[in-house]
Coordinates of C-alpha atoms and ligand atoms in Angstrom, one line a residue:
M16 CA 77.1 -70.3 26.2
T17 CA 78.5 -66.8 26.1
V18 CA 76.3 -63.9 25.6
H19 CA 77.4 -63.5 22.0
E20 CA 76.7 -67.1 21.2
R21 CA 73.1 -66.8 22.4
P22 CA 70.7 -67.0 19.4
W23 CA 69.3 -63.7 18.3
W24 CA 65.8 -64.4 19.6
R25 CA 67.2 -64.8 23.2
R26 CA 68.7 -61.3 23.0
G27 CA 66.7 -59.4 20.5
T28 CA 63.4 -57.6 20.2
I29 CA 60.5 -58.4 17.9
Y30 CA 58.3 -55.8 16.1
E31 CA 54.8 -56.8 15.0
I32 CA 53.6 -55.3 11.7
Y33 CA 49.9 -55.5 10.8
P34 CA 50.6 -55.1 7.0
R35 CA 47.2 -53.5 6.2
S36 CA 48.1 -50.5 8.3
F37 CA 51.9 -50.0 8.1
Q38 CA 52.5 -48.3 4.7
D39 CA 50.6 -48.2 1.5
T40 CA 52.5 -47.7 -1.8
D41 CA 49.9 -48.3 -4.5
G42 CA 47.2 -45.9 -3.3
D43 CA 44.5 -48.5 -2.5
G44 CA 44.3 -47.4 1.2
V45 CA 45.7 -50.8 2.4
G46 CA 49.3 -51.2 3.4
D47 CA 51.5 -53.6 1.4
L48 CA 54.8 -55.5 1.4
A49 CA 56.6 -52.8 -0.7
G50 CA 55.5 -50.3 2.0
I51 CA 57.1 -52.4 4.7
E52 CA 60.3 -52.4 2.7
R53 CA 60.1 -48.7 2.3
R54 CA 59.9 -48.2 6.1
L55 CA 62.7 -50.6 7.1
D56 CA 64.9 -47.6 8.2
H57 CA 62.3 -46.8 10.8
L58 CA 62.9 -50.2 12.3
T59 CA 66.7 -50.0 12.2
H60 CA 66.7 -46.5 13.8
L61 CA 64.3 -47.8 16.4
G62 CA 66.7 -50.6 17.2
V63 CA 64.6 -53.8 17.0
D64 CA 66.0 -57.1 15.7
A65 CA 63.2 -58.8 14.0
L66 CA 59.9 -58.0 12.3
W67 CA 56.9 -60.3 12.4
I68 CA 54.4 -59.7 9.6
A69 CA 50.8 -60.7 10.2
P70 CA 49.3 -62.8 7.3
F71 CA 49.7 -61.6 3.7
S72 CA 48.7 -64.7 1.7
P73 CA 45.7 -64.9 -0.6
S74 CA 42.6 -64.6 1.4
P75 CA 39.0 -63.5 1.1
M76 CA 40.0 -61.2 3.9
K77 CA 37.0 -62.1 6.1
D78 CA 39.4 -62.1 9.0
F79 CA 42.0 -59.9 7.2
G80 CA 44.3 -62.7 6.1
Y81 CA 43.8 -65.0 9.1
D82 CA 41.5 -66.9 6.7
V83 CA 44.1 -68.3 4.3
A84 CA 43.1 -69.5 0.9
D85 CA 46.6 -70.4 -0.3
Y86 CA 49.6 -70.7 2.0
C87 CA 52.4 -70.4 -0.4
A88 CA 51.5 -67.2 -2.3
V89 CA 51.0 -63.5 -1.7
D90 CA 47.6 -61.8 -1.9
P91 CA 47.7 -59.2 -4.7
L92 CA 46.4 -56.7 -2.2
F93 CA 49.8 -56.9 -0.5
G94 CA 51.9 -57.3 -3.7
T95 CA 53.7 -60.2 -5.3
M96 CA 56.1 -62.9 -4.2
D97 CA 58.8 -60.8 -5.8
D98 CA 57.9 -58.0 -3.4
F99 CA 58.2 -60.5 -0.5
D100 CA 61.6 -61.7 -1.7
R101 CA 62.8 -58.1 -2.0
L102 CA 61.6 -57.3 1.4
L103 CA 63.2 -60.3 2.9
A104 CA 66.5 -59.5 1.2
A105 CA 66.4 -55.9 2.2
A106 CA 65.6 -56.8 5.8
H107 CA 68.4 -59.3 6.0
A108 CA 70.8 -56.8 4.4
R109 CA 70.1 -54.5 7.4
G110 CA 70.5 -57.3 9.9
L111 CA 66.8 -57.6 10.6
K112 CA 65.2 -61.0 10.9
V113 CA 61.8 -61.7 9.4
I114 CA 59.1 -63.9 11.0
T115 CA 56.0 -64.7 9.1
D116 CA 52.6 -65.7 10.5
L117 CA 51.4 -69.2 10.0
V118 CA 47.7 -70.1 10.5
L119 CA 47.8 -73.8 11.4
N120 CA 44.4 -74.2 13.1
H121 CA 42.2 -73.4 10.2
T122 CA 42.0 -72.2 6.6
S123 CA 39.5 -70.1 4.7
E124 CA 36.5 -71.9 3.4
E125 CA 37.9 -70.8 0.0
H126 CA 41.0 -72.9 0.4
A127 CA 41.2 -75.7 -2.3
W128 CA 41.5 -78.2 0.5
F129 CA 38.2 -77.2 2.0
A130 CA 36.5 -77.1 -1.4
Q131 CA 37.4 -80.7 -1.8
S132 CA 36.6 -81.6 1.8
R133 CA 33.0 -80.2 1.5
A134 CA 32.5 -81.7 -2.0
S135 CA 31.2 -85.0 -0.6
R136 CA 31.4 -87.3 2.4
T137 CA 33.7 -89.6 0.4
N138 CA 36.1 -87.1 -0.9
P139 CA 39.7 -88.1 0.0
R140 CA 40.1 -84.7 1.7
R141 CA 36.9 -85.0 3.7
D142 CA 38.8 -85.9 6.8
W143 CA 41.2 -83.0 6.4
Y144 CA 38.6 -80.9 8.3
I145 CA 36.5 -81.8 11.3
W146 CA 33.1 -83.1 10.2
R147 CA 30.4 -84.5 12.5
D148 CA 26.7 -85.4 12.5
G149 CA 24.4 -83.2 14.4
R150 CA 22.5 -84.4 17.5
G151 CA 19.2 -84.3 15.7
D152 CA 16.5 -81.6 15.7
G153 CA 18.9 -79.1 14.2
Q154 CA 21.2 -79.5 17.2
P155 CA 25.0 -79.2 16.5
P156 CA 27.3 -82.1 17.5
N157 CA 28.1 -80.7 20.9
N158 CA 28.1 -77.4 22.9
W159 CA 31.5 -76.0 21.8
L160 CA 31.3 -72.3 21.2
S161 CA 33.2 -70.3 18.6
I162 CA 35.8 -67.8 20.1
F163 CA 34.1 -65.2 17.9
G164 CA 30.5 -65.9 19.0
G165 CA 27.8 -68.6 18.5
S166 CA 28.2 -72.3 18.0
A167 CA 31.5 -73.6 16.8
W168 CA 29.7 -75.8 14.3
R169 CA 28.2 -74.9 11.0
L170 CA 25.8 -77.1 9.1
D171 CA 26.8 -77.8 5.5
E172 CA 23.4 -78.3 3.8
A173 CA 24.8 -80.2 0.8
T174 CA 26.4 -83.1 2.7
G175 CA 24.2 -82.8 5.9
Q176 CA 27.1 -82.7 8.3
Y177 CA 28.5 -80.0 10.5
F178 CA 32.1 -78.7 10.3
L179 CA 34.0 -77.2 13.2
H180 CA 35.1 -73.6 13.2
S181 CA 36.9 -72.2 16.3
F182 CA 36.7 -68.7 14.9
L183 CA 34.5 -67.3 12.1
D184 CA 32.2 -69.8 10.4
C185 CA 34.1 -69.2 7.1
Q186 CA 37.3 -70.5 8.9
P187 CA 36.9 -74.3 9.0
D188 CA 39.3 -76.0 11.5
L189 CA 41.9 -78.4 10.0
N190 CA 41.9 -81.9 11.4
W191 CA 45.4 -82.3 13.0
R192 CA 44.5 -85.9 13.9
N193 CA 44.9 -86.7 10.2
P194 CA 48.7 -87.1 9.5
E195 CA 48.2 -85.9 5.9
V196 CA 47.2 -82.5 7.2
E197 CA 50.3 -82.1 9.3
A198 CA 52.4 -83.3 6.4
A199 CA 50.8 -80.7 4.1
L200 CA 51.4 -77.9 6.7
I201 CA 55.0 -79.0 7.2
D202 CA 55.3 -78.5 3.4
V203 CA 54.2 -74.9 4.1
L204 CA 56.9 -74.4 6.7
R205 CA 59.4 -75.8 4.3
F206 CA 58.4 -73.4 1.6
W207 CA 59.0 -70.3 3.7
L208 CA 62.1 -71.7 5.5
D209 CA 63.6 -72.5 2.1
K210 CA 63.0 -68.8 1.2
G211 CA 65.0 -67.8 4.2
V212 CA 62.4 -66.6 6.8
D213 CA 63.8 -66.7 10.3
G214 CA 60.8 -68.2 12.0
F215 CA 57.1 -68.3 12.5
R216 CA 54.4 -66.9 14.7
L217 CA 52.0 -69.7 15.0
D218 CA 48.5 -68.4 15.0
A219 CA 45.9 -69.8 17.5
F220 CA 48.4 -72.5 18.3
W221 CA 46.9 -73.7 21.5
M222 CA 43.7 -74.6 19.6
I223 CA 45.0 -77.0 17.0
Y224 CA 43.8 -80.2 18.8
K225 CA 40.4 -80.7 20.3
D226 CA 39.1 -83.5 22.4
A227 CA 39.1 -86.7 20.4
Q228 CA 35.7 -87.7 21.9
F229 CA 34.1 -84.4 21.3
R230 CA 32.8 -84.1 24.9
D231 CA 30.7 -81.1 25.8
N232 CA 32.4 -78.4 27.7
P233 CA 31.1 -77.8 31.3
P234 CA 29.4 -74.5 32.0
D235 CA 31.5 -71.9 33.9
P236 CA 29.7 -70.9 37.1
D237 CA 31.8 -67.7 37.2
W238 CA 30.7 -66.5 33.9
R239 CA 28.7 -63.2 34.1
E240 CA 26.8 -61.0 31.6
G241 CA 29.3 -58.7 29.9
M242 CA 32.1 -61.4 29.7
I243 CA 33.1 -62.8 26.4
P244 CA 30.2 -65.2 25.4
Y245 CA 32.7 -67.8 24.4
L246 CA 33.7 -68.3 28.0
R247 CA 30.2 -69.3 29.1
N248 CA 31.5 -72.8 29.0
K249 CA 35.0 -73.7 30.2
P250 CA 36.8 -74.7 27.1
V251 CA 38.5 -77.8 28.7
H252 CA 37.8 -80.0 25.7
F253 CA 38.4 -77.3 23.2
G254 CA 42.1 -76.7 22.6
D255 CA 45.2 -77.2 24.8
Q256 CA 45.2 -81.0 24.4
P257 CA 48.2 -83.3 25.3
E258 CA 48.6 -84.0 21.6
T259 CA 49.4 -80.3 21.0
I260 CA 52.6 -80.7 23.0
D261 CA 53.7 -83.6 20.9
A262 CA 53.0 -81.5 17.8
C263 CA 55.3 -78.8 19.3
R264 CA 58.1 -81.3 19.3
R265 CA 57.6 -82.4 15.8
L266 CA 57.5 -78.9 14.5
R267 CA 60.6 -78.0 16.5
T268 CA 62.5 -81.0 15.1
F269 CA 61.6 -80.0 11.6
V270 CA 62.6 -76.3 12.1
D271 CA 65.8 -77.1 14.0
A272 CA 67.1 -79.1 11.0
Y273 CA 67.5 -75.8 9.1
P274 CA 70.7 -73.8 9.5
G275 CA 70.6 -70.5 11.4
D276 CA 68.5 -69.8 14.4
R277 CA 64.9 -70.2 13.2
V278 CA 62.3 -69.6 15.8
L279 CA 58.8 -70.9 16.6
I280 CA 56.6 -68.6 18.6
G281 CA 53.2 -69.8 19.4
E282 CA 50.0 -67.8 20.1
T283 CA 49.0 -69.3 23.5
Y284 CA 46.2 -67.7 25.5
L285 CA 46.6 -70.0 28.5
P286 CA 47.1 -69.9 32.2
I287 CA 50.7 -69.7 33.2
A288 CA 51.1 -73.4 34.3
R289 CA 49.7 -74.6 30.9
L290 CA 51.7 -72.1 28.9
M291 CA 54.9 -73.5 30.3
T292 CA 54.2 -77.0 28.9
Y293 CA 54.5 -75.6 25.4
Y294 CA 58.3 -75.2 25.9
G295 CA 58.4 -79.0 25.9
A296 CA 59.4 -81.2 28.8
A297 CA 63.0 -81.2 27.6
G298 CA 63.0 -77.7 26.1
D299 CA 62.2 -79.4 22.8
G300 CA 58.9 -77.6 22.2
L301 CA 58.2 -74.1 21.0
H302 CA 61.1 -71.6 21.5
M303 CA 58.6 -69.2 22.9
P304 CA 54.9 -69.6 23.7
F305 CA 53.7 -66.0 23.8
N306 CA 53.2 -64.6 27.2
F307 CA 50.1 -62.3 27.2
K308 CA 50.0 -61.8 31.0
L309 CA 50.9 -58.0 30.8
I310 CA 48.0 -57.6 28.3
Q311 CA 45.6 -59.2 30.7
A312 CA 46.9 -57.7 34.0
A313 CA 45.4 -54.5 35.4
W314 CA 47.9 -51.5 35.5
D315 CA 48.4 -52.0 39.2
A316 CA 51.7 -52.3 41.1
R317 CA 50.8 -55.4 43.1
E318 CA 49.3 -57.2 40.1
I319 CA 52.2 -56.4 37.9
D320 CA 54.7 -57.5 40.5
E321 CA 52.8 -60.7 41.1
V322 CA 52.4 -61.6 37.4
I323 CA 56.1 -61.1 36.8
R324 CA 57.0 -63.3 39.8
R325 CA 54.5 -66.0 38.9
Y326 CA 55.7 -66.2 35.3
E327 CA 59.4 -66.0 36.2
G328 CA 58.8 -68.6 38.9
A329 CA 57.1 -71.1 36.6
L330 CA 59.6 -71.0 33.7
P331 CA 61.4 -74.2 33.2
E332 CA 65.2 -74.2 33.4
G333 CA 66.7 -72.6 30.3
A334 CA 63.3 -71.5 28.9
Q335 CA 63.4 -68.0 27.3
P336 CA 60.8 -65.7 28.8
N337 CA 58.9 -63.2 26.6
W338 CA 56.7 -60.2 27.1
V339 CA 54.0 -58.4 25.1
L340 CA 52.1 -55.2 25.8
G341 CA 49.8 -55.2 22.8
N342 CA 48.9 -56.8 19.5
H343 CA 46.4 -56.7 16.7
D344 CA 43.7 -58.4 18.8
N345 CA 43.7 -56.3 22.0
P346 CA 43.2 -52.6 22.9
R347 CA 46.5 -50.7 22.7
A348 CA 48.6 -50.3 25.8
A349 CA 48.3 -46.5 25.8
S350 CA 44.5 -46.7 25.9
R351 CA 44.2 -49.7 28.2
I352 CA 46.5 -48.6 31.0
G353 CA 45.6 -44.9 31.3
G354 CA 47.3 -42.5 28.9
P355 CA 50.5 -41.7 27.3
D356 CA 52.6 -41.2 30.5
A357 CA 51.6 -44.6 31.8
A358 CA 52.4 -46.1 28.4
R359 CA 55.9 -44.6 28.6
A360 CA 56.4 -46.3 32.0
A361 CA 55.1 -49.5 30.4
A362 CA 57.7 -49.2 27.7
V363 CA 60.4 -49.2 30.4
L364 CA 58.8 -52.3 31.9
L365 CA 58.6 -54.2 28.5
L366 CA 62.1 -53.4 27.6
T367 CA 63.9 -54.0 30.9
L368 CA 62.2 -57.2 32.0
R369 CA 64.1 -60.5 31.4
G370 CA 63.0 -62.0 28.1
T371 CA 62.2 -61.3 24.5
P372 CA 59.9 -58.3 24.1
T373 CA 57.5 -58.0 21.2
L374 CA 56.4 -54.5 20.3
Y375 CA 53.2 -53.8 18.3
Y376 CA 53.6 -51.2 15.5
G377 CA 52.8 -47.7 16.7
E378 CA 53.5 -48.5 20.4
E379 CA 56.8 -46.7 19.9
L380 CA 54.8 -43.5 19.2
G381 CA 52.4 -44.1 22.1
M382 CA 49.7 -44.7 19.6
T383 CA 46.2 -45.1 21.2
D384 CA 43.1 -46.9 20.0
V385 CA 41.2 -44.9 17.5
E386 CA 37.4 -44.5 17.7
I387 CA 35.8 -46.0 14.7
P388 CA 32.8 -44.0 13.5
P389 CA 29.6 -46.1 13.1
G390 CA 29.4 -47.7 9.7
R391 CA 33.2 -47.8 9.3
E392 CA 33.8 -50.9 11.3
Q393 CA 35.7 -53.5 9.3
D394 CA 36.4 -56.4 11.8
P395 CA 33.7 -59.1 11.4
R396 CA 34.0 -59.6 15.1
A397 CA 32.7 -56.1 15.6
I398 CA 29.6 -57.1 13.7
N399 CA 29.2 -60.5 15.4
E400 CA 29.8 -59.2 18.9
P401 CA 29.5 -55.4 19.2
G402 CA 32.1 -54.0 21.5
L403 CA 34.6 -56.7 20.8
G404 CA 35.8 -55.4 17.4
R405 CA 39.6 -55.0 16.9
D406 CA 39.6 -52.1 14.5
P407 CA 40.5 -49.5 17.1
E408 CA 44.0 -51.1 17.6
R409 CA 44.5 -51.7 13.8
T410 CA 44.4 -48.1 12.4
P411 CA 47.1 -46.8 10.1
M412 CA 50.6 -45.8 11.3
P413 CA 51.0 -42.0 11.3
W414 CA 54.3 -41.3 9.6
S415 CA 54.3 -37.6 8.9
A416 CA 52.1 -34.5 8.5
A417 CA 51.5 -35.3 4.8
P418 CA 47.9 -36.2 3.8
N419 CA 46.8 -39.3 5.6
A420 CA 49.9 -39.1 7.7
G421 CA 52.0 -40.4 4.8
F422 CA 50.3 -43.8 5.1
T423 CA 48.4 -43.7 1.8
N424 CA 47.6 -41.5 -1.2
G425 CA 44.2 -43.1 -1.3
D426 CA 41.4 -43.5 1.3
P427 CA 42.8 -45.4 4.3
W428 CA 40.9 -48.6 5.1
L429 CA 40.5 -47.5 8.7
P430 CA 40.5 -43.9 9.9
L431 CA 43.7 -42.3 11.4
G432 CA 43.7 -41.0 14.9
P433 CA 42.8 -37.3 15.2
Q434 CA 46.2 -36.0 16.3
W435 CA 48.4 -37.5 13.5
A436 CA 49.1 -34.1 11.8
T437 CA 51.1 -32.9 14.8
D438 CA 52.0 -36.2 16.4
N439 CA 53.6 -38.7 14.1
A440 CA 56.9 -40.6 13.5
E441 CA 58.4 -37.5 11.9
T442 CA 57.5 -35.0 14.6
Q443 CA 58.6 -37.4 17.3
A444 CA 61.9 -38.1 15.6
A445 CA 62.6 -34.3 15.9
D446 CA 61.6 -34.2 19.6
P447 CA 64.1 -35.7 22.1
D448 CA 61.3 -35.8 24.7
S449 CA 59.0 -37.9 22.5
T450 CA 58.0 -41.5 23.1
L451 CA 59.8 -42.5 20.0
Y452 CA 63.1 -41.2 21.5
L453 CA 62.3 -43.0 24.7
Y454 CA 61.9 -46.3 22.8
R455 CA 65.1 -45.7 20.9
R456 CA 67.1 -45.0 24.0
L457 CA 65.6 -48.0 25.7
L458 CA 66.4 -50.3 22.8
A459 CA 69.9 -48.9 22.5
L460 CA 70.6 -49.4 26.2
R461 CA 69.1 -52.9 26.1
R462 CA 71.2 -53.9 23.1
A463 CA 74.4 -52.5 24.7
E464 CA 74.0 -54.1 28.1
P465 CA 74.3 -57.8 28.6
A466 CA 72.6 -57.5 32.0
L467 CA 69.5 -56.2 30.2
H468 CA 69.4 -58.4 27.1
S469 CA 70.6 -61.6 28.6
G470 CA 71.1 -61.2 32.3
G471 CA 69.3 -62.4 35.4
F472 CA 66.3 -60.9 37.1
T473 CA 65.6 -60.3 40.8
P474 CA 62.3 -58.9 41.9
L475 CA 62.5 -56.3 44.7
G476 CA 58.8 -56.1 45.4
V477 CA 56.4 -53.2 45.6
Q478 CA 56.9 -50.0 47.7
G479 CA 53.7 -47.9 47.7
E480 CA 52.7 -48.0 44.1
V481 CA 56.2 -48.5 42.8
V482 CA 57.4 -51.8 41.3
G483 CA 61.2 -52.5 41.5
Y484 CA 63.5 -55.1 40.2
L485 CA 67.1 -55.8 39.4
R486 CA 68.8 -57.0 36.2
H487 CA 72.3 -58.3 36.4
S488 CA 74.9 -60.3 34.6
D489 CA 77.7 -62.4 36.1
G490 CA 80.5 -60.1 37.2
G491 CA 78.9 -57.3 35.2
R492 CA 76.8 -54.3 35.7
R493 CA 73.6 -54.2 37.7
F494 CA 70.6 -52.2 36.9
L495 CA 67.6 -51.3 39.0
T496 CA 64.2 -50.5 37.3
A497 CA 61.7 -48.5 39.4
L498 CA 58.3 -48.0 37.9
N499 CA 55.7 -45.8 39.4
V500 CA 52.3 -47.3 38.5
S501 CA 50.2 -44.4 39.7
A502 CA 49.3 -40.8 39.1
D503 CA 50.7 -39.8 42.5
R504 CA 54.3 -39.2 43.4
G505 CA 56.2 -42.3 44.7
R506 CA 59.6 -43.5 45.9
F507 CA 61.6 -46.6 45.8
D508 CA 64.3 -47.2 48.5
F509 CA 67.3 -49.5 47.8
E510 CA 70.7 -50.2 49.3
G511 CA 73.6 -48.4 47.8
S512 CA 73.7 -45.7 45.1
G513 CA 73.9 -45.3 41.4
Q514 CA 73.1 -43.1 38.4
I515 CA 69.9 -42.8 36.4
V516 CA 70.8 -43.9 32.9
L517 CA 67.4 -43.9 31.5
A518 CA 64.1 -42.2 32.5
T519 CA 60.7 -41.5 31.1
R520 CA 61.5 -37.8 31.9
R521 CA 64.7 -37.4 30.0
A522 CA 65.8 -34.5 32.3
R523 CA 66.5 -37.0 35.0
E524 CA 69.0 -39.0 33.0
G525 CA 72.5 -38.6 34.5
Q526 CA 71.3 -37.8 38.1
M527 CA 73.0 -39.6 40.9
V528 CA 70.8 -41.3 43.4
S529 CA 71.6 -42.8 46.8
S530 CA 69.6 -45.2 49.0
G531 CA 66.4 -44.5 47.0
V532 CA 64.8 -42.7 44.1
A533 CA 61.9 -40.3 44.1
L534 CA 59.5 -40.7 41.2
G535 CA 56.9 -38.4 39.7
P536 CA 53.5 -39.6 38.5
H537 CA 53.8 -42.5 36.1
E538 CA 57.6 -42.1 36.1
A539 CA 60.0 -44.9 35.5
V540 CA 63.8 -44.9 35.7
V541 CA 66.6 -47.3 35.2
V542 CA 69.5 -46.9 37.6
L543 CA 73.0 -48.2 37.0
L544 CA 74.1 -49.3 40.5
S545 CA 77.6 -48.5 41.5
Ligands
TEU623 O1 43.8 -64.9 17.5 C1 43.3 -65.9 18.3 C2 42.5 -65.5 19.4 O2 41.8 -66.3 20.0 C3 42.4 -64.1 19.8 O3 41.4 -63.5 19.0 C4 42.1 -63.9 21.2 O4 41.3 -64.9 21.7 C5 41.5 -62.7 21.6 O5 41.7 -61.7 20.7 C6 42.0 -62.3 23.0 O6 41.8 -61.0 23.3 C7 44.4 -65.2 16.3 C8 44.7 -64.0 15.5 O7 45.6 -63.2 16.3 C9 43.5 -63.2 15.3 O8 43.7 -62.0 14.7 C10 42.6 -64.1 14.4 O9 41.4 -63.4 14.1 C11 42.4 -65.5 15.0 O10 43.5 -66.1 15.5 C12 41.8 -66.4 14.0 O11 42.8 -66.7 13.0

């Protein structure tokens, strides 16, 4: 396969949009589909290839759309199906792919399927969800814990049985062991594929099957106070079952029958060895199980180097790697790893590693978490489990110095960061030293250079606190990335010489370097080797 024949998702870059926070057009303080369409130029200027839109289907919004009440419609909060069709057409006209979010593990308790399922023990849809008797004395069926706190079982008084919920207790888990459920969900894929979407991000994908025998999870002896309560027990019987891999193959077969390169990306919070099984033994599983290792790693040279090697080393032949620095469930990279300069170095890492990067909206501005004043929390998780709320990373995108940063004419659903009036997409677009400019240069370089978007990867190890690696394509150019993961000066020695073609400090671009490169605090450079 030549570079140009590679499907777009093996070359391109994905941009995640949390629709509530991107752009509001109707003044209700919540972003909408028309807002995304209005801002498509931002994405084309940035240089990404695809957008993934977090859920926008009808929902009681207890989990902001991840509690779906109707899979094949648009929630009025976000607009209409016509708005979606227009957005899709406008994106395609610009050469942008569109990936939608698909929640396969659970629905909202307000979904018509669940209303039927809970109506009686004999309803034909009873078995579409996971119902069990308790253990007596008000005890739930087993010790499984919800990822969002408390037991994963909720008693339904009317029918006297418990239903399973991996997440909130208003998000009942679907029963994937019932073939009718899978068939109904395949119909949902068909609906969106027929519309022309370019793929799906499969929510909580590793969770869709649970142990058929409902065995208790063993306690984790390493769990300590302060860790996520869910991890008190090792979730060995809760998610990541062999049946999930078979489901990958069936979904893949279905999607591959469509023309064009449609992609399946699964949300997979799993150890590396388990993650790899989701590609399918014959490369016939998901196109890409999400790799969250950079989100989980400390910003430390040895740890980063090790994570990259372990992940690269474990990839099956031909499998497409992928990398993520942040998403709507985790603290933003710029806050997590120690400030805007470190975040710029992280951008160089994300966009020069081998594999498909997924950017989270606002990362290209170096956006940080925003402190949510008491009483303004929105995420139910913040209320269930104080400190674990996800509002800080979901705040509105700052576009300009207009009121509310141009995000809305109304009251924004979450507060904007304090610096938006002077630091926003517009001011950064006018400043060649901005983070936005850095992202644009990185994305342009990546797109132009086969070695970067499709080439090989050779780790060069760590020198002091500097991580180094090579990217290369057969008979083509060779690039060295050197990344100083510390607030001190550093240096990376290498054989030969070259020219810095990209740097977090723009003034360094164009410099010739020989046998090594000196780096300032948190500095990263890409060197074209001669
Ligand atoms: O997230 C699944 C999930 O488990 C994450 O919340 C993850 O465990 C945690 O954030 C790790 O830091 C998905 C969606 O991304 C999330 O927004 C939804 O709330 C959840 O599924 C339920 O649909």
